[in-house]
Amino acid sequence: NGAYCLTGSYGDGPNKSAKACYTIFTDPAYFGPFKKKDAVISSDPDENVDWNQDDRTDIQQLMLQQLQDCQVPLENTEAILSQASRFFEAGVYFHNPISLGGWTREVSKKGSGHFVTLCGDAAHAMPPFLGQGANQAIQDAYCLAQKIRDYNNNIININNNENAEGEVDFGKLLKDYEKTRWFPTTSITAKSAILGYLEAATGPFAKFRDLFFFIMDKVGVAKKIYVGAAVPKV
């Protein structure tokens, strides 16, 4: 009711292993992506966490209290939390994927042919609940590399007198890259945000979540969303 917990065991050198516990919960100071009007917040957790902050023992108590308050079973988590030696707190925030200016800018004077464009998290930082951040960044890089290759091949053909159509507009190629990648990344961002709020829902929304996930699994929609997000769209 308002939180869930993941545990895992990982390799930690030859014949050694380490266990980790992750607690995901909604911030009571927010309603969805919006900060509540009467909320008092001392500081928001950083989403770019400092992985050297291994002395945050206050996080240990926060996690235990959060799990107890949300009635999450502790049999698989309490032992890991009580014996943990490093603690981290990371914020997850919704970044609006809609930008009137787009991902590409021409630098220097107009018509200079010098451009800067964004890809990966710089273009579309997304919540982690579909596990698609790195996947989409790789697809961005692949698609962008295709456009750069097309431009370079065009210049080579011109130099070899093999292209009668003239030089391709590099800015247009970058806009084509953005058009190709904007919709799939925006769609995944929206789905991931909705999924995150559903997974950590509270009160009556929690009961709706359980029924919703059950039905979506039975009719195959859940699989379609996860697999559909992972299929390259470049």
mmCIF file of C-alpha atoms in Angstrom:
data_model
loop_
_atom_site.group_PDB
_atom_site.id
_atom_site.type_symbol
_atom_site.label_atom_id
_atom_site.label_comp_id
_atom_site.label_asym_id
_atom_site.label_seq_id
_atom_site.Cartn_x
_atom_site.Cartn_y
_atom_site.Cartn_z
ATOM 1 C CA ASN A 1 0.000 0.000 0.000
ATOM 2 C CA GLY A 2 2.218 2.807 -1.295
ATOM 3 C CA ALA A 3 5.507 0.960 -1.689
ATOM 4 C CA TYR A 4 7.181 -2.164 -2.973
ATOM 5 C CA CYS A 5 10.570 -3.754 -2.472
ATOM 6 C CA LEU A 6 13.048 -5.624 -4.669
ATOM 7 C CA THR A 7 15.957 -7.772 -3.482
ATOM 8 C CA GLY A 8 18.830 -9.300 -5.389
ATOM 9 C CA SER A 9 22.129 -11.134 -5.031
ATOM 10 C CA TYR A 10 25.135 -10.129 -7.132
ATOM 11 C CA GLY A 11 28.690 -11.214 -7.769
ATOM 12 C CA ASP A 12 31.246 -9.292 -5.709
ATOM 13 C CA GLY A 13 34.582 -10.723 -6.773
ATOM 14 C CA PRO A 14 35.906 -14.319 -6.819
ATOM 15 C CA ASN A 15 33.694 -16.620 -4.719
ATOM 16 C CA LYS A 16 31.986 -13.632 -3.124
ATOM 17 C CA SER A 17 28.479 -12.250 -3.374
ATOM 18 C CA ALA A 18 26.641 -9.186 -2.187
ATOM 19 C CA LYS A 19 22.956 -8.686 -1.503
ATOM 20 C CA ALA A 20 20.961 -5.540 -2.186
ATOM 21 C CA CYS A 21 17.517 -4.295 -1.291
ATOM 22 C CA TYR A 22 15.607 -1.557 -3.135
ATOM 23 C CA THR A 23 12.576 0.209 -1.735
ATOM 24 C CA ILE A 24 10.354 2.213 -4.083
ATOM 25 C CA PHE A 25 7.668 4.437 -2.609
ATOM 26 C CA THR A 26 5.715 7.560 -3.411
ATOM 27 C CA ASP A 27 6.763 10.826 -1.838
ATOM 28 C CA PRO A 28 3.922 11.970 0.447
ATOM 29 C CA ALA A 29 4.729 15.579 -0.471
ATOM 30 C CA TYR A 30 3.634 14.960 -4.077
ATOM 31 C CA PHE A 31 0.413 14.059 -5.839
ATOM 32 C CA GLY A 32 1.608 12.415 -9.014
ATOM 33 C CA PRO A 33 4.250 14.730 -10.497
ATOM 34 C CA PHE A 34 2.817 17.757 -8.686
ATOM 35 C CA LYS A 35 4.049 19.044 -5.343
ATOM 36 C CA LYS A 36 1.242 19.447 -2.829
ATOM 37 C CA LYS A 37 0.426 23.030 -1.972
ATOM 38 C CA ASP A 38 0.899 22.636 1.796
ATOM 39 C CA ALA A 39 3.910 20.306 1.540
ATOM 40 C CA VAL A 40 6.983 21.174 3.595
ATOM 41 C CA ILE A 41 10.142 19.736 2.023
ATOM 42 C CA SER A 42 13.609 20.251 3.428
ATOM 43 C CA SER A 43 15.292 18.879 0.302
ATOM 44 C CA ASP A 44 14.391 16.682 -2.660
ATOM 45 C CA PRO A 45 16.469 13.517 -3.166
ATOM 46 C CA ASP A 46 18.982 13.884 -5.980
ATOM 47 C CA GLU A 47 18.242 11.714 -9.036
ATOM 48 C CA ASN A 48 21.974 11.726 -9.888
ATOM 49 C CA VAL A 49 22.976 10.102 -6.645
ATOM 50 C CA ASP A 50 26.485 10.233 -5.217
ATOM 51 C CA TRP A 51 27.442 6.545 -4.987
ATOM 52 C CA ASN A 52 30.082 7.382 -2.373
ATOM 53 C CA GLN A 53 27.475 8.330 0.237
ATOM 54 C CA ASP A 54 27.859 5.106 2.195
ATOM 55 C CA ASP A 55 27.373 6.652 5.637
ATOM 56 C CA ARG A 56 23.644 7.475 5.271
ATOM 57 C CA THR A 57 22.422 5.232 8.079
ATOM 58 C CA ASP A 58 19.280 7.386 8.292
ATOM 59 C CA ILE A 59 18.197 5.792 5.012
ATOM 60 C CA GLN A 60 18.257 2.374 6.675
ATOM 61 C CA GLN A 61 15.693 3.465 9.245
ATOM 62 C CA LEU A 62 13.670 5.296 6.593
ATOM 63 C CA MET A 63 13.432 2.147 4.471
ATOM 64 C CA LEU A 64 12.431 -0.076 7.384
ATOM 65 C CA GLN A 65 9.818 2.412 8.554
ATOM 66 C CA GLN A 66 8.476 2.853 5.022
ATOM 67 C CA LEU A 67 8.077 -0.897 4.549
ATOM 68 C CA GLN A 68 6.332 -1.264 7.888
ATOM 69 C CA ASP A 69 3.994 1.663 7.230
ATOM 70 C CA CYS A 70 3.059 0.246 3.833
ATOM 71 C CA GLN A 71 2.623 -3.286 5.190
ATOM 72 C CA VAL A 72 5.262 -4.812 2.934
ATOM 73 C CA PRO A 73 6.285 -8.315 4.196
ATOM 74 C CA LEU A 74 9.718 -8.146 5.806
ATOM 75 C CA GLU A 75 10.790 -11.809 5.777
ATOM 76 C CA ASN A 76 12.993 -11.374 2.679
ATOM 77 C CA THR A 77 14.096 -7.798 3.267
ATOM 78 C CA GLU A 78 14.674 -7.090 6.947
ATOM 79 C CA ALA A 79 17.813 -9.248 7.206
ATOM 80 C CA ILE A 80 19.397 -7.537 4.199
ATOM 81 C CA LEU A 81 18.517 -4.068 5.464
ATOM 82 C CA SER A 82 19.723 -4.708 9.006
ATOM 83 C CA GLN A 83 23.106 -6.041 7.791
ATOM 84 C CA ALA A 84 23.649 -3.534 4.993
ATOM 85 C CA SER A 85 26.803 -1.413 5.067
ATOM 86 C CA ARG A 86 26.036 1.107 2.318
ATOM 87 C CA PHE A 87 22.901 3.171 1.773
ATOM 88 C CA PHE A 88 21.745 5.417 -1.054
ATOM 89 C CA GLU A 89 18.686 7.537 -1.730
ATOM 90 C CA ALA A 90 17.761 8.509 -5.287
ATOM 91 C CA GLY A 91 14.815 10.592 -6.457
ATOM 92 C CA VAL A 92 12.744 9.661 -9.513
ATOM 93 C CA TYR A 93 11.174 12.635 -11.278
ATOM 94 C CA PHE A 94 8.975 13.088 -14.308
ATOM 95 C CA HIS A 95 10.637 15.077 -17.094
ATOM 96 C CA ASN A 96 8.251 16.558 -19.629
ATOM 97 C CA PRO A 97 9.217 15.038 -23.008
ATOM 98 C CA ILE A 98 7.452 17.771 -24.984
ATOM 99 C CA SER A 99 9.689 20.622 -26.093
ATOM 100 C CA LEU A 100 8.683 23.277 -28.608
ATOM 101 C CA GLY A 101 12.317 23.809 -29.545
ATOM 102 C CA GLY A 102 13.058 20.128 -30.184
ATOM 103 C CA TRP A 103 16.362 18.352 -29.686
ATOM 104 C CA THR A 104 18.466 20.128 -32.309
ATOM 105 C CA ARG A 105 19.925 23.626 -32.423
ATOM 106 C CA GLU A 106 22.058 25.334 -34.992
ATOM 107 C CA VAL A 107 25.057 26.938 -33.321
ATOM 108 C CA SER A 108 27.075 29.886 -34.524
ATOM 109 C CA LYS A 109 25.235 31.950 -37.138
ATOM 110 C CA LYS A 110 22.255 30.622 -39.070
ATOM 111 C CA GLY A 111 23.278 28.724 -42.159
ATOM 112 C CA SER A 112 26.690 27.864 -40.727
ATOM 113 C CA GLY A 113 25.946 24.141 -40.910
ATOM 114 C CA HIS A 114 27.102 23.659 -37.323
ATOM 115 C CA PHE A 115 24.583 21.829 -35.145
ATOM 116 C CA VAL A 116 24.213 20.325 -31.713
ATOM 117 C CA THR A 117 21.635 17.626 -31.009
ATOM 118 C CA LEU A 118 20.600 15.623 -27.985
ATOM 119 C CA CYS A 119 20.201 11.905 -27.428
ATOM 120 C CA GLY A 120 19.638 9.535 -24.499
ATOM 121 C CA ASP A 121 18.746 11.024 -21.127
ATOM 122 C CA ALA A 122 19.703 14.494 -22.338
ATOM 123 C CA ALA A 123 16.792 14.319 -24.795
ATOM 124 C CA HIS A 124 14.282 12.199 -22.876
ATOM 125 C CA ALA A 125 15.136 11.298 -19.282
ATOM 126 C CA MET A 126 12.500 8.722 -18.371
ATOM 127 C CA PRO A 127 11.391 6.991 -15.156
ATOM 128 C CA PRO A 128 13.026 3.563 -14.698
ATOM 129 C CA PHE A 129 9.880 1.449 -14.340
ATOM 130 C CA LEU A 130 10.054 -0.094 -17.831
ATOM 131 C CA GLY A 131 13.831 -0.513 -17.710
ATOM 132 C CA GLN A 132 14.233 1.265 -21.061
ATOM 133 C CA GLY A 133 16.630 4.161 -20.413
ATOM 134 C CA ALA A 134 19.841 2.569 -21.735
ATOM 135 C CA ASN A 135 17.981 0.688 -24.485
ATOM 136 C CA GLN A 136 16.469 3.891 -25.873
ATOM 137 C CA ALA A 137 19.796 5.727 -25.638
ATOM 138 C CA ILE A 138 21.440 3.018 -27.750
ATOM 139 C CA GLN A 139 18.645 3.272 -30.318
ATOM 140 C CA ASP A 140 19.105 7.058 -30.382
ATOM 141 C CA ALA A 141 22.826 6.626 -31.039
ATOM 142 C CA TYR A 142 22.179 4.088 -33.803
ATOM 143 C CA CYS A 143 19.597 6.271 -35.521
ATOM 144 C CA LEU A 144 21.786 9.374 -35.222
ATOM 145 C CA ALA A 145 24.780 7.473 -36.594
ATOM 146 C CA GLN A 146 22.671 6.472 -39.620
ATOM 147 C CA LYS A 147 21.917 10.122 -40.372
ATOM 148 C CA ILE A 148 25.571 11.123 -39.992
ATOM 149 C CA ARG A 149 26.568 8.240 -42.284
ATOM 150 C CA ASP A 150 24.010 9.362 -44.876
ATOM 151 C CA TYR A 151 25.422 12.896 -44.808
ATOM 152 C CA ASN A 152 29.027 11.704 -45.087
ATOM 153 C CA ASN A 153 28.174 9.393 -47.982
ATOM 154 C CA ASN A 154 26.438 12.303 -49.703
ATOM 155 C CA ILE A 155 29.571 14.458 -49.397
ATOM 156 C CA ILE A 156 31.772 11.598 -50.667
ATOM 157 C CA ASN A 157 29.508 11.137 -53.681
ATOM 158 C CA ILE A 158 29.611 14.870 -54.433
ATOM 159 C CA ASN A 159 33.418 14.891 -54.264
ATOM 160 C CA ASN A 160 33.479 11.928 -56.636
ATOM 161 C CA ASN A 161 31.026 13.640 -58.975
ATOM 162 C CA GLU A 162 28.531 10.855 -58.367
ATOM 163 C CA ASN A 163 25.665 12.940 -56.990
ATOM 164 C CA ALA A 164 23.652 15.195 -59.254
ATOM 165 C CA GLU A 165 21.178 16.236 -56.538
ATOM 166 C CA GLY A 166 23.581 18.363 -54.541
ATOM 167 C CA GLU A 167 24.439 18.474 -50.850
ATOM 168 C CA VAL A 168 21.941 17.085 -48.340
ATOM 169 C CA ASP A 169 20.803 19.481 -45.604
ATOM 170 C CA PHE A 170 22.438 18.147 -42.437
ATOM 171 C CA GLY A 171 19.959 20.034 -40.250
ATOM 172 C CA LYS A 172 17.090 18.247 -41.990
ATOM 173 C CA LEU A 173 18.745 14.871 -41.362
ATOM 174 C CA LEU A 174 18.974 15.708 -37.662
ATOM 175 C CA LYS A 175 15.297 16.685 -37.645
ATOM 176 C CA ASP A 176 14.507 13.344 -39.330
ATOM 177 C CA TYR A 177 16.415 11.601 -36.532
ATOM 178 C CA GLU A 178 14.330 13.470 -33.951
ATOM 179 C CA LYS A 179 11.059 12.658 -35.734
ATOM 180 C CA THR A 180 11.997 8.974 -35.816
ATOM 181 C CA ARG A 181 12.884 8.786 -32.145
ATOM 182 C CA TRP A 182 10.563 11.325 -30.495
ATOM 183 C CA PHE A 183 7.316 9.360 -30.548
ATOM 184 C CA PRO A 184 8.655 6.006 -29.255
ATOM 185 C CA THR A 185 10.646 7.664 -26.454
ATOM 186 C CA THR A 186 7.748 9.936 -25.467
ATOM 187 C CA SER A 187 5.376 6.973 -25.455
ATOM 188 C CA ILE A 188 7.714 4.953 -23.228
ATOM 189 C CA THR A 189 8.215 7.924 -20.895
ATOM 190 C CA ALA A 190 4.451 8.285 -20.422
ATOM 191 C CA LYS A 191 3.888 4.546 -19.937
ATOM 192 C CA SER A 192 6.780 4.300 -17.489
ATOM 193 C CA ALA A 193 5.498 7.241 -15.432
ATOM 194 C CA ILE A 194 1.976 5.775 -15.257
ATOM 195 C CA LEU A 195 3.389 2.371 -14.316
ATOM 196 C CA GLY A 196 5.462 3.895 -11.521
ATOM 197 C CA TYR A 197 2.464 5.641 -9.992
ATOM 198 C CA LEU A 198 0.390 2.463 -10.272
ATOM 199 C CA GLU A 199 3.049 0.270 -8.691
ATOM 200 C CA ALA A 200 3.319 2.529 -5.641
ATOM 201 C CA ALA A 201 -0.384 3.404 -5.434
ATOM 202 C CA THR A 202 -2.092 3.902 -2.079
ATOM 203 C CA GLY A 203 -5.595 3.395 -0.684
ATOM 204 C CA PRO A 204 -8.304 2.551 -3.232
ATOM 205 C CA PHE A 205 -5.820 3.093 -6.055
ATOM 206 C CA ALA A 206 -3.804 0.160 -4.705
ATOM 207 C CA LYS A 207 -6.806 -2.171 -5.052
ATOM 208 C CA PHE A 208 -7.416 -0.862 -8.555
ATOM 209 C CA ARG A 209 -3.740 -1.498 -9.362
ATOM 210 C CA ASP A 210 -3.906 -5.141 -8.298
ATOM 211 C CA LEU A 211 -7.023 -5.764 -10.383
ATOM 212 C CA PHE A 212 -5.635 -3.779 -13.315
ATOM 213 C CA PHE A 213 -2.347 -5.696 -13.388
ATOM 214 C CA PHE A 214 -4.167 -9.020 -13.079
ATOM 215 C CA ILE A 215 -6.429 -8.274 -16.034
ATOM 216 C CA MET A 216 -3.653 -6.769 -18.172
ATOM 217 C CA ASP A 217 -1.536 -9.875 -17.606
ATOM 218 C CA LYS A 218 -4.350 -12.269 -18.509
ATOM 219 C CA VAL A 219 -5.237 -10.488 -21.767
ATOM 220 C CA GLY A 220 -1.590 -10.081 -22.786
ATOM 221 C CA VAL A 221 -1.414 -6.293 -22.632
ATOM 222 C CA ALA A 222 1.382 -6.257 -20.029
ATOM 223 C CA LYS A 223 3.619 -8.427 -22.211
ATOM 224 C CA LYS A 224 2.834 -6.277 -25.230
ATOM 225 C CA ILE A 225 3.844 -3.101 -23.385
ATOM 226 C CA TYR A 226 7.140 -4.524 -22.129
ATOM 227 C CA VAL A 227 8.100 -6.254 -25.375
ATOM 228 C CA GLY A 228 6.849 -3.356 -27.497
ATOM 229 C CA ALA A 229 9.040 -0.918 -25.582
ATOM 230 C CA ALA A 230 12.107 -3.094 -26.155
ATOM 231 C CA VAL A 231 11.649 -3.581 -29.917
ATOM 232 C CA PRO A 232 13.990 -1.174 -31.772
ATOM 233 C CA LYS A 233 12.299 1.717 -33.574
ATOM 234 C CA VAL A 234 15.065 3.369 -35.547
#
